[in-house]
Coordinates of C-alpha atoms in Angstrom, one line a residue:
X10 CA -35.6 -9.6 17.3
X11 CA -31.2 -8.8 18.7
X12 CA -30.3 -5.4 16.6
X13 CA -27.9 -5.5 13.8
X14 CA -24.0 -4.6 14.4
X15 CA -23.5 -1.5 12.5
X16 CA -20.8 -1.2 11.2
X17 CA -17.4 0.9 12.3
X18 CA -16.6 4.0 9.9
X19 CA -13.0 3.9 8.8
X20 CA -12.6 -0.2 9.3
X21 CA -13.3 -1.3 6.0
X22 CA -14.3 -5.1 5.4
X23 CA -13.7 -5.8 1.8
X24 CA -16.4 -8.5 0.3
X25 CA -14.9 -12.2 -0.4
X26 CA -13.9 -11.2 -4.4
X27 CA -12.8 -7.9 -3.5
X28 CA -10.7 -9.6 -1.0
X29 CA -9.4 -11.7 -3.4
X30 CA -8.9 -8.7 -5.7
X31 CA -6.3 -7.0 -3.0
X32 CA -4.5 -10.0 -2.9
X33 CA -3.1 -10.2 -6.1
X34 CA -2.9 -6.8 -6.4
X35 CA 0.1 -7.3 -3.5
X36 CA 0.7 -11.0 -5.0
X37 CA 2.1 -8.2 -7.3
X38 CA 3.9 -5.6 -5.4
X39 CA 5.0 -8.2 -2.9
X40 CA 6.6 -10.2 -6.7
X41 CA 8.3 -7.1 -7.5
X42 CA 9.7 -6.0 -3.8
X43 CA 12.2 -9.1 -4.3
X44 CA 12.5 -8.9 -7.9
X45 CA 14.5 -5.7 -6.2
X46 CA 16.3 -8.1 -4.0
X47 CA 14.4 -6.9 -1.1
X48 CA 13.5 -9.1 2.1
X49 CA 9.8 -9.1 4.2
X50 CA 9.9 -8.6 7.7
X51 CA 6.9 -7.9 10.3
X52 CA 7.0 -5.9 13.6
X53 CA 4.6 -5.3 16.0
X54 CA 1.4 -3.6 16.7
X55 CA 1.9 -1.4 18.7
X56 CA 4.8 1.2 20.5
X57 CA 5.9 3.2 23.1
X58 CA 4.5 5.8 22.9
X59 CA 7.5 8.2 23.1
X60 CA 8.5 6.2 19.5
X61 CA 5.0 6.9 18.3
X62 CA 5.2 10.8 19.1
X63 CA 8.6 12.0 18.6
X64 CA 8.4 12.3 14.8
X65 CA 5.6 14.0 13.8
X66 CA 2.4 16.0 14.5
X67 CA 0.5 12.7 15.2
X68 CA -0.4 12.6 18.8
X69 CA -4.2 13.0 17.9
X70 CA -4.4 9.9 15.2
X71 CA -2.9 7.6 17.8
X72 CA -4.7 5.1 19.1
X73 CA -4.0 4.5 22.8
X74 CA -3.7 0.4 23.5
X75 CA -4.5 -0.9 27.4
X76 CA -6.6 -3.7 28.5
X77 CA -9.8 -3.2 30.3
X78 CA -9.3 -4.2 32.8
X79 CA -5.8 -2.4 33.6
X80 CA -4.1 -2.1 37.9
X81 CA -3.8 1.3 39.5
X82 CA -0.8 2.3 38.0
X83 CA -0.2 -0.4 35.3
X84 CA 1.9 0.7 32.1
X85 CA -0.5 2.1 29.1
X86 CA 2.6 3.6 27.2
X87 CA 2.0 1.4 24.4
X88 CA 0.0 2.5 20.7
X89 CA -1.1 1.2 17.8
X90 CA 1.3 2.0 14.8
X91 CA 0.5 4.6 12.6
X92 CA 2.9 3.9 9.7
X93 CA 5.7 1.6 9.6
X94 CA 8.5 3.9 8.7
X95 CA 8.9 4.6 12.7
X96 CA 8.6 0.7 13.7
X97 CA 10.9 -0.6 11.4
X98 CA 13.7 1.9 12.8
X99 CA 12.9 1.0 16.1
X100 CA 13.2 -3.4 14.8
X101 CA 16.2 -1.4 13.0
X102 CA 18.4 0.1 16.0
X103 CA 17.0 -2.7 18.8
X104 CA 18.4 -5.6 15.8
X105 CA 21.5 -3.6 14.7
X106 CA 24.0 -6.4 15.9
X107 CA 22.1 -9.0 13.8
X108 CA 21.5 -7.6 10.9
X109 CA 23.9 -6.8 7.7
X110 CA 23.1 -3.4 6.8
X111 CA 22.7 -1.4 3.8
X112 CA 19.4 -3.0 5.2
X113 CA 16.8 -3.9 2.4
X114 CA 13.1 -4.1 3.1
X115 CA 9.0 -4.6 2.3
X116 CA 6.7 -4.9 4.9
X117 CA 3.4 -5.2 4.1
X118 CA 0.9 -4.3 7.1
X119 CA -1.8 -3.1 8.6
X120 CA -1.5 0.4 10.1
X121 CA -3.8 3.1 12.8
X122 CA -4.9 6.3 12.9
X123 CA -7.8 8.0 14.5
X124 CA -8.4 10.4 11.7
X125 CA -11.4 11.5 11.2
X126 CA -13.1 8.9 7.8
X127 CA -13.7 10.3 4.4
X128 CA -13.0 9.0 1.0
X129 CA -9.5 7.4 1.1
X130 CA -9.1 8.2 5.0
X131 CA -9.3 4.8 7.1
X132 CA -8.6 4.6 11.1
X133 CA -7.3 0.6 9.7
X134 CA -5.4 0.2 6.3
X135 CA -2.7 -1.2 5.0
X136 CA 0.5 -0.4 3.5
X137 CA 3.6 -1.8 1.1
X138 CA 6.7 -1.0 2.4
X139 CA 10.3 -0.5 1.0
X140 CA 12.5 1.2 2.9
X141 CA 17.0 1.4 3.1
X142 CA 18.7 1.2 5.3
X143 CA 23.0 2.5 5.7
X144 CA 25.0 2.1 9.0
X145 CA 27.4 5.5 9.1
X146 CA 25.8 6.5 5.6
X147 CA 23.6 6.3 2.7
X148 CA 24.5 7.1 -0.8
X149 CA 21.8 9.3 -3.0
X150 CA 21.7 7.0 -5.5
X151 CA 19.4 5.1 -2.8
X152 CA 16.6 7.9 -3.2
X153 CA 16.5 7.6 -6.7
X154 CA 16.4 3.6 -7.0
X155 CA 13.8 3.8 -5.1
X156 CA 11.1 6.5 -6.8
X157 CA 12.4 4.1 -9.8
X158 CA 10.8 1.1 -8.3
X159 CA 7.1 2.4 -6.4
X160 CA 6.9 3.7 -11.1
X161 CA 7.5 0.7 -11.3
X162 CA 5.8 -1.0 -9.1
X163 CA 2.4 0.5 -10.0
X164 CA 2.9 0.2 -13.6
X165 CA 2.8 -3.3 -13.4
X166 CA -0.2 -3.2 -12.1
X167 CA -3.8 -2.9 -13.9
X168 CA -4.9 0.3 -12.8
X169 CA -4.3 3.9 -13.7
X170 CA -1.0 6.1 -14.2
X171 CA -0.1 7.1 -11.0
X172 CA 2.3 10.8 -10.7
X173 CA 4.6 11.1 -8.8
X174 CA 5.3 13.8 -7.6
X175 CA 9.1 14.6 -5.9
X176 CA 10.4 17.1 -3.9
X177 CA 13.8 18.6 -0.9
X178 CA 13.8 18.7 2.2
X179 CA 16.9 20.9 2.2
X180 CA 14.9 23.1 -0.5
X181 CA 12.4 23.7 1.0
X182 CA 14.3 24.5 4.2
X183 CA 16.1 26.4 2.3
X184 CA 14.1 29.0 0.2
X185 CA 12.3 29.0 3.8
X186 CA 15.6 30.8 6.1
X187 CA 16.1 32.6 2.9
X188 CA 12.8 34.3 3.4
X189 CA 13.7 34.6 6.9
X190 CA 11.6 32.4 8.2
X191 CA 12.7 30.7 11.3
X192 CA 10.1 28.4 12.3
X193 CA 10.8 26.2 9.4
X194 CA 9.4 22.8 10.7
X195 CA 5.5 24.7 11.6
X196 CA 5.5 26.3 7.8
X197 CA 6.4 22.8 6.4
X198 CA 3.3 21.1 8.8
X199 CA 1.2 23.6 7.1
X200 CA 2.3 23.5 4.0
X201 CA 1.6 20.1 3.9
X202 CA -2.4 20.8 4.4
X203 CA -2.3 22.8 1.0
X204 CA -3.7 20.1 -0.9
X205 CA -6.5 19.6 2.4
X206 CA -7.5 23.2 2.9
X207 CA -6.0 24.8 -0.3
X208 CA -4.0 28.7 -0.4
X209 CA -6.5 30.4 0.7
X210 CA -6.1 27.7 4.4
X211 CA -3.2 27.5 4.2
X212 CA -1.9 31.3 3.9
X213 CA -4.3 31.7 7.4
X214 CA -2.4 29.7 8.9
X215 CA 0.9 30.7 8.1
X216 CA -0.5 34.2 9.2
X217 CA -2.9 34.5 11.8
X218 CA -0.7 30.6 14.0
X219 CA 2.2 31.6 12.6
X220 CA 2.9 35.1 12.4
X221 CA 4.1 35.6 8.7
X222 CA 3.5 38.5 7.3
X223 CA 1.4 38.1 4.1
X224 CA 4.5 38.9 1.8
X225 CA 6.7 36.5 3.1
X226 CA 2.9 34.1 3.0
X227 CA 2.6 34.7 -0.4
X228 CA 5.7 34.2 -1.2
X229 CA 5.5 30.3 -0.2
X230 CA 2.3 29.7 -1.6
X231 CA 4.7 30.7 -5.1
X232 CA 7.8 28.5 -3.6
X233 CA 4.5 25.5 -3.8
X234 CA 3.4 26.8 -7.3
X235 CA 6.4 25.8 -9.3
X236 CA 6.6 22.4 -10.7
X237 CA 9.1 20.7 -13.7
X238 CA 12.2 18.9 -14.2
X239 CA 15.5 20.4 -12.9
X240 CA 16.3 23.3 -14.3
X241 CA 12.5 24.5 -14.9
X242 CA 12.6 24.7 -10.2
X243 CA 16.2 26.3 -10.4
X244 CA 14.3 29.4 -12.5
X245 CA 12.1 29.2 -10.8
X246 CA 13.6 29.7 -6.8
X247 CA 16.0 32.1 -9.4
X248 CA 13.1 34.7 -10.3
X249 CA 11.6 34.2 -6.6
X250 CA 15.0 35.6 -5.4
X251 CA 15.5 32.7 -3.5
X252 CA 19.5 31.3 -2.9
X253 CA 20.5 29.6 -0.1
X254 CA 23.9 26.5 -0.1
X255 CA 20.6 24.3 1.4
X256 CA 18.7 25.5 -2.0
X257 CA 21.9 24.0 -3.7
X258 CA 22.6 20.6 -2.2
X259 CA 18.2 20.1 -2.8
X260 CA 18.9 20.8 -6.2
X261 CA 21.5 18.2 -6.6
X262 CA 19.6 15.8 -4.7
X263 CA 16.2 15.7 -6.5
X264 CA 18.5 16.4 -10.0
X265 CA 19.9 12.9 -9.8
X266 CA 16.8 12.1 -8.5
X267 CA 15.2 12.6 -11.5
X268 CA 18.2 11.9 -14.0
X269 CA 18.1 8.5 -12.8
X270 CA 14.6 8.5 -14.6
X271 CA 14.8 10.3 -17.3
X272 CA 13.7 7.8 -19.6
X273 CA 10.0 7.0 -17.5
X274 CA 7.1 7.7 -19.4
X275 CA 6.8 12.3 -20.1
X276 CA 5.1 12.9 -16.5
X277 CA 5.6 10.0 -14.6
X278 CA 8.0 11.6 -12.5
X279 CA 7.9 15.5 -11.5
X280 CA 9.3 18.1 -9.4
X281 CA 6.4 19.6 -7.7
X282 CA 7.9 21.7 -4.9
X283 CA 4.3 21.4 -3.5
X284 CA 4.8 18.9 -1.4
X285 CA 6.5 18.3 1.9
X286 CA 5.7 15.9 3.9
X287 CA 3.9 17.0 7.5
X288 CA 5.8 14.3 9.8
X289 CA 9.0 15.9 11.0
X290 CA 11.9 12.6 10.6
X291 CA 12.1 13.6 7.0
X292 CA 15.1 15.1 5.4
X293 CA 15.6 14.8 2.0
X294 CA 13.4 13.7 -0.3
X295 CA 10.0 13.7 -0.6
X296 CA 7.2 12.1 -2.5
X297 CA 4.3 11.8 -3.0
X298 CA 1.9 9.3 -6.2
X299 CA -1.4 10.5 -7.5
X300 CA -4.1 8.4 -9.6
X301 CA -4.3 10.5 -12.3
X302 CA -8.1 11.0 -13.1
X303 CA -8.4 10.8 -9.4
X304 CA -6.5 13.3 -7.9
X305 CA -9.3 14.8 -5.0
X306 CA -8.3 10.9 -3.7
X307 CA -4.7 12.4 -3.2
X308 CA -1.7 10.5 -3.2
X309 CA -2.1 6.7 -2.6
X310 CA 2.0 6.4 -2.4
X311 CA 4.6 8.7 -1.1
X312 CA 7.9 7.9 0.6
X313 CA 11.1 9.8 1.9
X314 CA 15.1 10.4 3.2
X315 CA 15.0 10.2 7.0
X316 CA 19.0 10.7 8.1
X317 CA 18.4 10.6 11.8
X318 CA 14.9 8.8 12.9
X319 CA 16.6 4.9 13.8
X320 CA 20.0 7.1 15.4
X321 CA 17.4 9.0 17.6
X322 CA 15.9 5.3 19.0
X323 CA 19.3 4.5 21.1
X324 CA 21.8 4.2 18.9
X325 CA 24.5 6.3 19.0
X326 CA 25.1 6.9 15.7
X327 CA 24.5 7.8 11.8
X328 CA 22.1 5.3 10.5
X329 CA 20.5 7.3 7.8
X330 CA 17.6 5.9 5.5
X331 CA 15.6 6.1 2.1
X332 CA 12.0 4.9 1.3
X333 CA 8.0 4.8 -0.2
X334 CA 4.6 3.8 0.5
X335 CA 2.3 2.1 -1.0
X336 CA -1.6 2.9 0.2
X337 CA -3.0 0.1 -0.9
X338 CA -6.7 0.4 1.3
X339 CA -6.8 3.9 -0.6
X340 CA -5.9 2.2 -3.5
X341 CA -7.8 -0.4 -3.8
X342 CA -10.8 1.1 -1.8
X343 CA -11.2 4.0 -4.2
X344 CA -11.1 1.1 -8.0
X345 CA -13.7 -1.4 -5.5
X346 CA -16.1 2.4 -5.7
X347 CA -15.8 2.7 -9.6
X348 CA -15.3 -0.8 -10.3
X349 CA -11.9 0.2 -11.6
X350 CA -10.3 -3.4 -10.6
X351 CA -11.5 -6.7 -9.6
X352 CA -10.1 -10.0 -10.0
X353 CA -11.7 -12.3 -13.2
X354 CA -13.9 -15.4 -11.3
X355 CA -14.5 -14.7 -7.3
X356 CA -12.1 -17.6 -6.3
X357 CA -9.1 -18.9 -6.4
X358 CA -10.6 -22.6 -7.4
X359 CA -10.0 -23.1 -11.5
X360 CA -12.3 -26.5 -10.6
X361 CA -16.0 -27.5 -8.9
X362 CA -16.5 -30.8 -8.2
X363 CA -20.2 -31.6 -9.4
X364 CA -21.7 -33.9 -6.9
X365 CA -24.3 -36.8 -8.0
X366 CA -26.0 -37.7 -4.9
X367 CA -25.0 -38.0 -1.3
X368 CA -24.3 -41.6 -1.7
X369 CA -20.9 -40.0 -3.5
X370 CA -20.1 -37.5 -2.5
X371 CA -17.0 -39.6 -0.9
X372 CA -15.6 -40.7 -4.5
X373 CA -16.8 -36.4 -5.5
X374 CA -14.0 -36.0 -2.8
X375 CA -11.0 -38.6 -3.7
X376 CA -11.3 -36.8 -7.0
X377 CA -11.0 -33.2 -4.8
X378 CA -8.9 -34.0 -3.8
X379 CA -6.4 -35.6 -6.5
X380 CA -6.3 -32.3 -8.7
X381 CA -5.7 -30.6 -5.4
X382 CA -2.2 -32.8 -5.6
X383 CA -1.5 -31.6 -8.6
X384 CA -1.9 -27.8 -7.7
X385 CA -5.3 -28.1 -9.0
X386 CA -7.2 -25.8 -6.9
X387 CA -10.6 -26.9 -6.9
X388 CA -14.5 -27.0 -4.4
X389 CA -16.5 -30.3 -4.1
X390 CA -20.4 -28.8 -4.5
X391 CA -22.3 -28.4 -1.5
X392 CA -25.3 -30.5 -2.1
X393 CA -26.8 -32.8 -5.3
X394 CA -28.9 -31.1 -7.0
X395 CA -29.2 -30.4 -11.0
X396 CA -26.4 -30.1 -12.2
X397 CA -27.4 -27.7 -14.9
X398 CA -28.5 -25.2 -11.6
X399 CA -24.3 -26.9 -10.3
X400 CA -22.7 -25.8 -13.3
X401 CA -24.8 -22.3 -13.2
X402 CA -23.4 -21.6 -10.2
X403 CA -19.4 -21.7 -10.7
X404 CA -20.5 -19.8 -13.6
X405 CA -22.1 -17.1 -11.9
X406 CA -18.5 -16.7 -9.2
X407 CA -15.9 -17.5 -12.1
X408 CA -15.4 -20.8 -11.8
X409 CA -14.1 -22.0 -15.1
X410 CA -14.9 -25.7 -15.8
X411 CA -17.0 -28.1 -13.3
X412 CA -16.1 -31.4 -13.8
X413 CA -18.5 -34.9 -12.7
X414 CA -17.3 -38.0 -11.7
X415 CA -18.3 -40.8 -12.8
X416 CA -21.6 -42.9 -12.3
X417 CA -21.3 -46.2 -12.3
X418 CA -17.6 -48.6 -11.6
X419 CA -15.2 -48.1 -15.1
X420 CA -16.8 -45.2 -16.9
X421 CA -15.0 -41.6 -18.1
X422 CA -14.4 -39.1 -15.6
X423 CA -15.6 -35.8 -18.1
X424 CA -15.2 -32.1 -16.9
X425 CA -17.0 -29.1 -19.3
X426 CA -15.0 -25.7 -19.8
X427 CA -18.4 -23.9 -18.7
X428 CA -17.0 -21.1 -21.5
X429 CA -17.5 -23.3 -24.5
X430 CA -19.2 -26.1 -23.8
X431 CA -17.2 -28.1 -25.0
X432 CA -16.7 -31.1 -22.5
X433 CA -14.4 -33.5 -22.2
X434 CA -12.9 -36.8 -20.5
X435 CA -10.2 -36.8 -18.4
X436 CA -8.4 -38.7 -16.2
X437 CA -7.9 -36.5 -12.4
X438 CA -3.9 -37.4 -12.5
X439 CA -3.1 -36.3 -15.7
X440 CA -5.3 -33.7 -17.1
X441 CA -4.3 -30.0 -16.9
X442 CA -6.2 -26.4 -17.2
X443 CA -5.0 -24.2 -19.4
X444 CA -1.8 -22.0 -17.4
X445 CA -4.1 -18.5 -18.1
X446 CA -6.8 -20.4 -15.6
X447 CA -4.6 -22.0 -13.2
X448 CA -5.0 -19.3 -10.6
X449 CA -8.0 -16.3 -10.4
X450 CA -6.4 -12.7 -12.6
X451 CA -6.5 -9.6 -11.0
X452 CA -8.6 -6.8 -14.5
X453 CA -8.4 -3.2 -14.2
X454 CA -10.5 -1.1 -16.0

């Protein structure tokens, strides 16, 4: 007997009912993006390694692509993309002459990272990104718009609340420079590990690896503890004795972003100087989102401003951008595990057409075709067993209606709502299910 093929860690495969729930969630996200005027694109799965490795500490995460039987010297400098921002920036640079700016796009696609698999961290995962890229300039109001859109999209999903935490790279850079730190990028990368290794681990990175004194390392950690509204952040920086022109610029942008979302529920958007984001391409606003009650999962969404990413890809022009991303797989993986998200039925079918006998299979199929012609999803039972067992299977799968074709010429069709047991005569060319039963619905706990 052949050994079963073991699952691959970090490559999730949802069961059909879970996949249906994920698709319903993606439909809601897609709808919200399109309501805000964003257009969908899809980029290729592979990028040149020089593109993937140029924008941050990602060299250990990139999957390299090559043919199994590659010829000696054959070009193998391709890798699977680890996010959707870098491919989008390359796409914009490559198609600049055919695009209208600012380009507003959303992209729902898989990405790959060679991380150590654990809860919330996958090697293959789906992201839902929305970005704006300008040609020459891009106002701060776009940053504020995307933060607000992210909050509205997440609020429209049947999931626990998401608290958005926002910071600004200029503010952090200015603060580090005010402390006399020269290796700003290295310190940013260390600060981004706070949620993974805690203050003790980051302190050790700052002192043992980067050579900062204990006093400077403590000021870096004190900076990361500042959070609240714009006045609270400014007060915290003054208390640390930090002043620099970049701090002023970052505070101005941060204040504008917070002000534009002031009517969101209290605590839904908070300035938090702990947020750094480890990728080098961020230059301004950076954000992360935590699922309230599930903070140990880490961020379920993130993003920020990148002023030089697209302009660094063979284009002699400034093409600033800003984007946010929802980690769909991380989010639904936790919700599925905690039984906090499901579809109200395990199939798109609204109707199960009963099969009385093999001889009448064509009659049942004719009913199904007539219902489908009017966009009513249905399926025919696969074998002629007792009708009671067919009804029970419909009930197990959440299909709300069972259709009974006529048993003899001239007899009426019947349709039963298996929840109430009510059965009525019906015409396949006229019967309509209730609106709420026509398609599956997404249900949160």
